[in-house]
XYZ file of C-alpha atoms in Angstrom:
649
model
C 31.937 50.593 90.070
C 33.766 52.982 87.807
C 33.010 53.199 84.125
C 35.736 53.774 81.556
C 35.428 56.752 79.226
C 38.445 56.671 76.974
C 40.938 55.346 79.541
C 42.032 51.816 80.335
C 39.753 50.034 82.775
C 40.821 47.993 85.758
C 39.019 44.869 86.911
C 35.517 45.912 87.888
C 34.158 45.719 91.395
C 31.485 42.989 91.422
C 27.951 44.320 91.119
C 26.149 43.675 94.396
C 23.635 40.829 94.311
C 21.659 40.700 97.511
C 20.737 37.139 98.346
C 23.901 35.628 96.904
C 22.914 35.018 93.279
C 25.870 33.593 91.385
C 27.912 35.399 88.785
C 27.594 34.101 85.181
C 30.188 31.585 84.106
C 29.606 32.214 80.403
C 28.087 34.916 78.203
C 26.095 34.503 74.983
C 25.426 37.572 72.802
C 22.912 36.916 70.014
C 22.502 39.678 67.430
C 19.461 39.767 65.144
C 19.690 42.720 62.779
C 16.662 45.058 62.513
C 14.494 43.061 64.963
C 11.825 45.186 66.666
C 9.818 44.610 69.816
C 6.470 45.319 68.184
C 6.914 42.519 65.645
C 8.342 40.096 68.210
C 5.208 40.672 70.293
C 2.977 40.324 67.237
C 4.438 37.087 65.927
C 5.153 35.789 69.411
C 1.462 36.258 70.164
C 0.717 34.021 67.207
C 2.788 31.291 68.842
C 5.506 31.131 66.179
C 8.412 32.497 68.277
C 8.638 30.061 71.204
C 12.328 30.632 71.940
C 12.127 34.424 72.013
C 8.920 34.271 74.062
C 10.477 31.930 76.623
C 13.632 34.019 76.834
C 11.591 37.166 77.458
C 9.712 35.350 80.230
C 13.062 34.482 81.822
C 14.498 37.995 81.764
C 14.107 41.724 81.132
C 12.945 43.027 77.748
C 13.524 46.607 76.650
C 13.645 48.870 73.645
C 17.039 50.413 72.908
C 18.203 53.569 71.172
C 20.798 52.981 68.483
C 23.775 55.249 68.072
C 23.612 57.711 65.191
C 23.580 57.140 62.295
C 21.364 54.095 63.001
C 23.072 51.746 60.574
C 24.509 48.240 60.780
C 28.246 48.918 60.692
C 28.046 51.645 63.292
C 25.837 49.889 65.802
C 27.273 46.385 65.908
C 30.514 48.156 66.811
C 28.620 50.194 69.400
C 27.164 47.018 70.903
C 30.589 45.369 71.027
C 32.462 48.353 72.478
C 29.942 50.303 74.538
C 31.038 53.417 72.626
C 29.354 55.799 70.206
C 30.590 55.901 66.573
C 32.624 59.058 67.115
C 34.591 57.215 69.790
C 34.944 53.772 68.217
C 35.557 55.258 64.772
C 33.110 53.490 62.453
C 30.869 56.440 61.672
C 29.274 55.264 58.415
C 28.344 52.275 56.305
C 30.778 53.573 53.686
C 33.803 55.424 55.027
C 35.573 58.408 53.512
C 39.186 58.759 54.578
C 40.695 62.247 54.659
C 43.184 62.759 51.867
C 41.302 60.565 49.419
C 38.852 61.852 46.799
C 35.419 62.502 48.281
C 33.784 59.879 46.088
C 36.368 57.216 46.940
C 34.801 55.204 49.747
C 35.533 51.987 51.610
C 33.159 49.662 53.424
C 32.736 50.572 57.077
C 32.488 46.873 57.928
C 36.248 46.369 58.013
C 37.202 45.789 61.635
C 40.222 48.104 61.478
C 37.980 51.172 61.405
C 36.911 50.403 64.959
C 39.551 51.829 67.311
C 37.812 50.887 70.579
C 38.248 47.695 72.568
C 35.500 45.135 72.066
C 33.831 43.173 74.858
C 35.459 39.906 73.758
C 38.868 41.569 73.730
C 38.253 42.730 77.293
C 37.241 39.146 78.083
C 40.523 37.891 76.626
C 42.364 40.259 78.969
C 40.572 38.489 81.802
C 41.674 35.067 80.543
C 38.405 34.177 78.817
C 38.101 32.474 75.427
C 35.797 34.069 72.832
C 33.950 32.251 70.048
C 32.636 34.505 67.259
C 30.274 33.043 64.680
C 29.610 35.586 61.925
C 29.623 38.673 64.138
C 29.639 41.483 61.610
C 32.374 44.195 61.599
C 34.837 41.817 63.303
C 36.958 40.904 60.236
C 39.945 41.050 59.700
C 40.105 38.861 62.809
C 39.656 40.506 66.191
C 40.361 37.524 68.463
C 43.811 36.699 69.794
C 43.270 33.445 71.668
C 39.803 32.405 70.568
C 37.866 31.105 67.584
C 36.346 33.222 64.816
C 34.162 32.264 61.877
C 33.874 35.012 59.247
C 32.817 38.417 60.584
C 32.899 40.925 57.716
C 29.238 40.531 56.790
C 28.520 43.761 54.949
C 24.881 43.111 53.942
C 25.509 44.345 50.398
C 29.057 43.306 49.664
C 31.615 40.811 50.904
C 35.331 41.494 51.136
C 35.887 37.742 51.302
C 33.664 36.465 48.485
C 35.110 35.547 45.107
C 32.042 36.842 43.211
C 28.760 38.553 44.129
C 25.311 37.026 43.747
C 23.794 37.948 40.395
C 21.119 37.258 37.801
C 21.369 36.230 34.159
C 18.549 36.815 31.697
C 17.738 37.166 28.014
C 15.992 40.501 28.303
C 17.471 43.947 27.777
C 17.066 45.221 31.309
C 18.527 48.008 33.466
C 21.646 47.101 35.359
C 21.987 46.472 39.082
C 25.303 46.803 40.857
C 27.208 45.565 43.860
C 30.008 47.776 45.072
C 33.534 46.710 45.822
C 34.411 46.901 49.499
C 37.776 48.603 49.158
C 38.937 51.675 47.228
C 38.893 52.634 44.545
C 35.118 52.065 44.584
C 33.965 50.031 41.624
C 30.441 49.004 40.761
C 30.314 45.338 39.820
C 27.394 44.166 37.688
C 24.803 41.964 39.358
C 22.788 41.365 36.220
C 23.937 40.048 32.839
C 22.195 39.703 29.511
C 22.442 36.234 27.974
C 21.583 36.061 24.277
C 20.131 32.654 23.420
C 20.738 31.087 20.024
C 20.581 27.581 18.495
C 23.080 25.309 20.225
C 26.059 24.217 18.145
C 29.119 22.095 18.815
C 27.809 20.464 22.005
C 28.775 16.943 22.984
C 26.638 14.413 24.857
C 23.349 16.326 24.618
C 20.702 14.089 26.274
C 18.350 14.059 23.258
C 19.987 15.596 20.164
C 16.761 15.173 18.145
C 15.151 18.054 20.055
C 16.595 21.465 19.171
C 18.394 23.128 22.069
C 19.488 26.695 22.709
C 22.716 27.993 24.176
C 23.972 31.094 25.917
C 27.248 32.381 27.304
C 27.436 32.886 31.070
C 30.008 35.340 32.442
C 30.891 34.493 36.017
C 32.495 37.814 36.922
C 34.731 37.828 39.969
C 35.618 40.574 42.410
C 39.208 40.641 41.190
C 38.323 41.141 37.528
C 38.455 37.595 36.176
C 35.617 36.588 33.836
C 35.105 32.853 34.148
C 33.330 31.578 31.013
C 30.485 29.137 31.545
C 27.940 27.796 29.082
C 24.164 27.444 29.366
C 22.365 24.751 27.375
C 18.585 25.241 27.251
C 16.769 21.922 26.774
C 13.333 20.796 25.640
C 13.511 17.643 27.710
C 9.899 16.411 27.296
C 9.018 17.745 23.862
C 6.626 20.309 25.386
C 8.844 23.380 25.228
C 12.020 24.530 26.876
C 12.088 23.449 30.522
C 15.650 22.813 31.738
C 19.065 24.417 31.738
C 22.475 22.816 31.961
C 25.366 24.970 33.213
C 28.722 23.636 32.103
C 32.374 24.630 32.070
C 32.564 23.609 28.399
C 30.316 22.603 25.529
C 30.327 19.074 26.837
C 27.428 17.981 29.031
C 29.795 15.659 30.884
C 31.416 18.805 32.338
C 28.082 20.085 33.643
C 27.929 21.876 36.979
C 24.141 21.945 37.101
C 21.076 20.448 35.416
C 17.950 22.164 36.773
C 14.328 22.858 35.932
C 12.225 25.900 36.746
C 12.224 26.777 40.464
C 14.937 24.181 41.168
C 18.298 24.702 42.867
C 21.453 23.008 41.702
C 23.760 21.203 44.054
C 26.764 23.155 45.276
C 29.509 23.341 42.667
C 33.212 23.888 43.269
C 35.269 26.000 40.903
C 38.883 27.106 40.945
C 39.751 30.782 40.469
C 42.998 32.640 39.912
C 43.213 35.514 42.387
C 45.872 37.923 43.608
C 46.545 35.421 46.408
C 46.948 32.562 43.917
C 44.549 29.745 43.060
C 41.487 29.575 45.304
C 38.533 27.224 45.322
C 35.005 28.635 45.644
C 31.495 27.238 46.003
C 28.453 28.349 44.015
C 24.956 27.130 43.200
C 22.241 28.143 40.750
C 18.476 28.481 40.671
C 16.416 28.609 37.477
C 14.001 31.406 38.385
C 12.121 31.428 35.070
C 12.087 29.637 31.722
C 9.039 29.841 29.474
C 8.400 27.102 26.891
C 9.354 29.482 24.092
C 12.476 30.587 26.034
C 11.534 34.243 25.674
C 11.814 34.599 29.447
C 14.996 33.008 30.772
C 16.302 34.084 34.188
C 18.994 32.304 36.168
C 20.152 33.221 39.675
C 23.726 32.646 40.773
C 24.530 32.571 44.469
C 27.422 34.398 46.013
C 30.666 32.558 45.254
C 32.390 32.038 48.584
C 35.849 30.546 49.097
C 36.434 27.247 50.848
C 39.206 28.721 52.998
C 40.408 32.073 54.316
C 37.583 33.103 56.667
C 38.273 31.490 60.044
C 40.627 31.544 63.005
C 42.282 29.076 63.133
C 42.605 28.868 59.319
C 41.997 25.112 59.108
C 38.534 25.518 60.629
C 37.056 26.872 57.363
C 37.857 23.694 55.440
C 36.589 21.633 58.363
C 33.253 23.474 58.467
C 32.840 23.310 54.686
C 33.394 19.555 54.641
C 31.350 18.915 57.773
C 28.367 21.255 57.168
C 28.564 22.565 53.624
C 29.567 25.787 51.851
C 29.233 28.987 53.841
C 27.113 31.833 52.455
C 27.548 35.333 53.842
C 24.883 37.055 51.697
C 21.825 35.626 49.980
C 18.768 36.778 48.070
C 18.049 39.996 46.207
C 15.618 42.799 46.921
C 12.826 43.068 44.395
C 12.394 46.722 45.406
C 15.643 47.520 43.620
C 15.624 44.628 41.155
C 12.017 44.703 39.996
C 13.180 44.679 36.357
C 14.766 41.269 36.913
C 12.548 39.610 39.483
C 9.033 40.099 40.826
C 8.004 40.221 44.473
C 6.836 36.596 44.646
C 10.015 35.274 43.037
C 12.228 37.435 45.230
C 10.402 36.394 48.410
C 10.788 32.700 47.615
C 14.442 33.123 46.696
C 15.148 35.123 49.842
C 13.477 32.604 52.136
C 15.225 29.641 50.541
C 18.639 31.248 50.908
C 17.934 32.395 54.466
C 16.734 28.908 55.382
C 20.020 27.494 54.124
C 21.968 30.122 56.040
C 20.118 29.444 59.302
C 20.581 25.695 58.900
C 24.315 26.225 58.336
C 24.731 28.613 61.262
C 22.728 26.344 63.558
C 24.904 23.352 62.714
C 28.054 25.429 63.072
C 26.932 26.756 66.466
C 26.135 23.233 67.646
C 29.487 21.873 66.486
C 31.602 24.738 67.812
C 29.799 25.229 71.130
C 29.938 21.492 71.771
C 33.507 20.679 70.743
C 35.459 23.892 71.371
C 36.366 25.635 74.598
C 34.630 29.003 74.959
C 33.503 31.448 77.617
C 32.014 34.171 75.412
C 29.908 33.417 72.315
C 28.717 36.113 69.889
C 26.841 35.917 66.594
C 24.849 38.198 64.302
C 22.259 37.375 61.624
C 21.106 39.873 58.998
C 18.064 38.116 57.565
C 15.347 40.308 59.080
C 16.982 43.505 57.813
C 17.239 42.080 54.294
C 13.565 41.132 54.319
C 12.434 44.406 55.914
C 13.970 46.445 53.103
C 11.836 44.530 50.610
C 8.629 43.704 52.460
C 8.104 45.575 55.737
C 5.936 48.204 54.056
C 3.617 45.410 52.886
C 2.532 44.843 56.499
C 0.221 47.790 55.893
C -3.243 46.163 55.504
C -3.946 48.307 52.438
C -0.784 47.243 50.611
C -1.271 45.135 47.482
C 1.355 42.656 48.727
C 0.038 42.526 52.295
C -0.457 38.751 52.449
C 2.892 37.955 50.818
C 4.752 40.549 52.877
C 3.232 39.354 56.136
C 4.080 35.735 55.363
C 7.724 36.385 54.512
C 8.354 38.778 57.423
C 6.777 36.252 59.793
C 8.843 33.431 58.293
C 12.051 35.440 58.679
C 11.308 36.060 62.361
C 10.615 32.322 62.692
C 14.040 31.565 61.241
C 15.656 33.951 63.714
C 13.775 32.227 66.524
C 14.936 28.835 65.246
C 18.563 29.962 65.338
C 18.151 31.423 68.821
C 16.739 28.105 69.996
C 19.723 26.168 68.663
C 22.119 28.482 70.501
C 20.158 28.366 73.754
C 20.528 24.572 73.821
C 24.146 25.213 74.760
C 23.383 27.503 77.701
C 22.433 26.800 81.292
C 21.368 28.676 84.423
C 24.910 30.003 84.817
C 24.920 31.703 81.378
C 24.209 35.397 80.866
C 22.194 35.681 77.641
C 21.837 38.966 75.762
C 19.598 39.026 72.691
C 19.697 42.323 70.792
C 19.174 44.114 67.509
C 21.221 47.046 66.262
C 18.370 49.313 65.143
C 14.748 49.077 64.164
C 13.067 49.458 60.817
C 10.124 51.425 59.447
C 7.992 51.304 56.356
C 9.158 52.962 53.156
C 6.831 55.811 52.229
C 7.131 57.512 48.850
C 9.183 59.340 47.907
C 11.776 56.912 49.184
C 14.618 59.185 48.172
C 14.995 62.918 47.670
C 17.923 63.976 45.497
C 19.754 66.258 47.931
C 22.692 66.642 45.563
C 20.224 67.764 42.922
C 19.040 70.449 45.317
C 22.631 71.530 45.991
C 23.183 71.660 42.225
C 20.213 74.010 41.782
C 21.745 76.327 44.379
C 25.102 76.384 42.612
C 27.033 74.401 45.224
C 27.474 71.258 43.115
C 28.207 70.600 39.447
C 28.147 67.477 37.320
C 30.380 66.693 34.392
C 28.785 66.892 30.968
C 30.227 63.552 29.939
C 28.385 60.320 30.615
C 30.465 57.460 31.952
C 30.027 53.812 32.859
C 31.892 51.893 35.518
C 33.648 49.496 33.143
C 33.773 49.045 29.351
C 31.122 46.860 27.767
C 33.562 44.291 26.427
C 34.964 43.644 29.909
C 31.745 43.087 31.820
C 29.217 42.175 29.172
C 26.329 44.339 30.382
C 24.246 47.130 28.959
C 25.921 50.412 29.976
C 23.937 52.733 32.223
C 24.587 56.497 32.132
C 26.139 57.671 35.377
C 26.539 61.316 36.330
C 29.918 62.177 37.755
C 30.469 65.093 40.102
C 32.787 67.767 38.781
C 34.878 68.473 41.855
C 36.585 71.447 40.223
C 33.224 73.256 40.409
C 31.659 71.637 43.505
C 31.701 73.208 46.956
C 29.642 70.594 48.834
C 28.067 67.196 48.191
C 26.132 64.487 50.009
C 28.452 61.483 49.987
C 26.958 58.805 52.259
C 24.886 58.103 55.396
C 23.398 61.598 55.498
C 26.854 63.221 55.579
C 27.458 66.293 53.433
C 31.122 67.184 52.933
C 32.565 70.567 52.054
C 35.168 70.324 49.289
C 37.733 72.107 51.437
C 41.049 73.220 49.952
C 43.999 71.696 51.782
C 41.869 68.822 53.137
C 40.342 67.303 50.028
C 42.531 66.412 47.000
C 40.351 68.514 44.683
C 39.301 71.129 47.234
C 38.110 74.529 46.004
C 36.599 76.045 49.161
C 39.042 78.372 50.904
C 39.380 77.790 54.681
C 38.045 81.274 55.401
C 34.943 80.443 53.294
C 34.240 77.153 55.121
C 31.807 78.451 57.767
C 29.837 80.363 55.149
C 29.452 77.280 52.930
C 28.427 75.100 55.863
C 25.785 77.599 56.934
C 24.512 77.841 53.374
C 24.221 74.058 53.111
C 22.382 73.815 56.442
C 19.864 76.464 55.381
C 19.296 74.893 51.966
C 18.792 71.351 53.257
C 16.608 72.456 56.180
C 14.312 74.177 53.701
C 13.771 71.173 51.385
C 10.070 70.403 50.948
C 8.765 67.074 49.694
C 7.000 67.463 46.338
C 7.245 71.214 46.849
C 4.478 71.111 49.473
C 5.005 73.946 51.996
C 4.005 71.798 54.989
C 6.088 68.743 54.048
C 9.539 69.503 55.343
C 11.915 66.630 54.508
C 14.381 66.902 57.363
C 13.853 66.162 61.020
C 17.232 67.553 62.024
C 20.212 69.117 60.244
C 23.298 70.226 62.132
C 26.919 71.205 61.774
C 29.677 68.751 62.574
C 30.727 70.640 65.711
C 27.177 70.359 67.073
C 27.082 66.575 66.619
C 29.293 65.573 69.529
C 26.304 65.453 71.867
C 24.963 62.660 69.616
C 28.232 60.728 69.776
C 29.481 61.884 66.378
C 32.878 63.541 66.194
C 36.285 63.128 64.576
C 37.742 63.665 61.138
C 35.658 60.952 59.463
C 32.306 62.632 60.151
C 30.735 64.854 57.485
C 30.684 68.644 57.786
C 26.868 68.712 57.781
C 24.811 65.829 59.169
C 21.202 65.204 58.142
C 18.367 62.983 59.368
C 15.092 62.907 57.461
C 11.610 62.545 58.854
C 10.719 58.904 58.941
C 7.513 59.228 56.942
C 9.434 60.603 53.969
C 12.487 58.376 53.833
C 11.571 55.130 55.579
C 13.668 52.056 56.250
C 16.344 53.040 58.747
C 19.222 54.607 56.814
C 18.945 58.374 57.063
C 16.306 58.519 59.803
C 16.534 59.537 63.451
C 16.899 56.749 66.005
C 13.829 57.604 68.100
C 11.300 57.646 65.251
C 8.165 55.562 65.063
C 6.032 55.081 61.971
C 2.657 53.595 61.146
C 4.494 50.356 60.409
C 7.625 49.773 62.453
C 9.937 51.646 64.787
C 13.528 52.812 64.605
C 14.144 51.485 68.122
C 16.163 48.340 68.631
C 15.150 45.712 71.185
C 17.199 43.876 73.803
C 16.563 40.995 76.201
C 18.760 40.162 79.210
C 18.381 36.807 80.958
C 20.570 34.846 83.347
C 21.861 34.731 86.920
C 20.398 37.488 89.071
C 18.323 39.068 86.259
C 14.687 39.935 86.910
C 12.214 37.601 85.253
C 9.312 38.458 82.967
C 9.835 42.227 83.108
C 9.465 44.775 80.313
C 11.424 47.920 81.034
C 9.365 51.087 80.596
C 12.237 53.317 79.507
C 14.509 52.482 76.588
C 18.180 51.825 77.194
C 21.012 52.832 74.868
C 23.021 50.262 72.932
C 26.201 51.716 74.451
C 24.960 50.241 77.759
C 25.281 46.610 76.667
C 29.051 46.072 76.847
C 29.533 47.808 80.237
C 26.585 45.884 81.682
C 27.871 42.534 80.404
C 31.338 43.285 81.774
C 30.013 44.317 85.190
C 27.670 41.353 85.582
C 30.330 38.908 84.389
C 33.128 40.442 86.452
C 35.587 41.289 83.672
C 37.205 44.643 82.779
C 34.961 47.204 81.117
C 36.031 47.698 77.472
C 38.564 50.520 77.534
C 36.642 53.171 75.573
C 33.117 52.280 76.766
C 30.800 55.245 77.325
C 27.638 53.447 78.435
C 26.354 52.799 81.928
C 25.768 49.628 83.888
C 22.068 48.692 83.945
C 21.862 47.751 87.605
C 18.064 47.948 87.541
C 18.035 44.673 85.591
C 19.067 42.794 88.727
C 16.551 41.191 91.035
C 17.228 42.536 94.522
C 15.538 39.500 96.030
C 18.045 37.025 94.606
């Protein structure tokens, strides 16, 4: 069969199946972010991943190379299209559009950045009906005749949420931020100080003879509204402060929540005034800490997600909310970045509880939709493992102080993924092609986690910062302790690292504040390459930071090209950066691997085989199309994995 490379495909010639094995009637694509084969084997060997283990026994298991950079937004588009980022267009987690200031970025999870045809769109051309359940990078909607539930799913920020998850506490702590998804970029606070004082003017306090405390809660929305709520701290048993009431007024009868330490509230519904008019959102709270003397008060607020506006057809969102419960796109917070607000044990428990809710919701939604709706192609993606890896994967090292905790929570997260896979597989049969895949792997974080490349460029005179110190928003608007933030002075900056390992030259005529003359461009690029290649970790002569640094024009062989790619592209050695952002896609570490994993099972597929050589994620969409007998997605660059087929069937 022919494979499309940038031109429209025709209906594929059926892949030969000696022995007459039938062609799949349906396709199920299950995406589990950051899942790696080594950990699936480890936990599967412990007997806690029965669904993954059985699926692997039914099909072919293989490692897979992600496209570069090996991030979420880029590679779920690669999986869907069969194209590298330079071809499909989503080249970064945060995108810089030419003509806009270099520090004005937009989330790469918006579907409109992807210019290539997706596998479900090719299926629609063949008369098939897709069903997407939280497949990231697919929103705004990418189905024409099918069903779609959510699909933005940026792991850090939601374009659809009414407010981000956050913490409230009565300690003067450093600020954490979530970033707005659309330009201009704005850092929204994810932590708020709540000053507690003797409660006054409250009505219907349960026991007014026991002194209570109060605090002001600012529910800060993505569109700038500050919704005032009130916290009433109670001494309910006469043994010290032990409960909090969250209310819309100083009247307990208007309470949204009444919770003790380590308790969750029920889901609450609140109305917000947005640019689109009045919208209803759902939120819940957990009292993370409250000491008897109230010196340590910390309250977690979930993401506030709307009741409507995230499904095709539109009425389905309300139906799912009423039938299953409020949807949550993002949950939990990383103690690695929030250690001022929450410790590892608290963060792990919070993460698991929110992920358990999310898996329960997705499982019920999959059961309802796959049972009651017509579909031929089902796709979903779950981000839980990636969230947990960023916090706890390094703790799998036996010498790590959090080894037991880290092992337990990573194992539990894989169990949750396996649980979700099992619920989906209940709706498949022997005529279903099943593809289970991750988008990249994950490796341990080894100090130093981050090297200040812009600081290095500053020392070499290529970058300058303003002398003034700024904050994202004035104190009176957001109610948080300001944090000094250095701003780049573009009038004196020739090059800067902006995102995803991309360094941009501040080129005159291309950038709004460009100062580098076109005839100076090549010289600046070469200077940047030489400087970054020479960076040593901790100044040690044998500890070179970078694995590979190359010019934009040399990146096409890696699938990176086009006007959205940086002028200089960098990938660090895995032992110095860790995680997956900024590392090369082939790397292995003491703990973890950058390689994704994929399992194929279904009609005509070999059984119980582990492929020796890794595939590429660009191979998935062409292979699905060929095996199913639909057109190859128009811009697909991958190959058809014919070796997966059993010649004896």
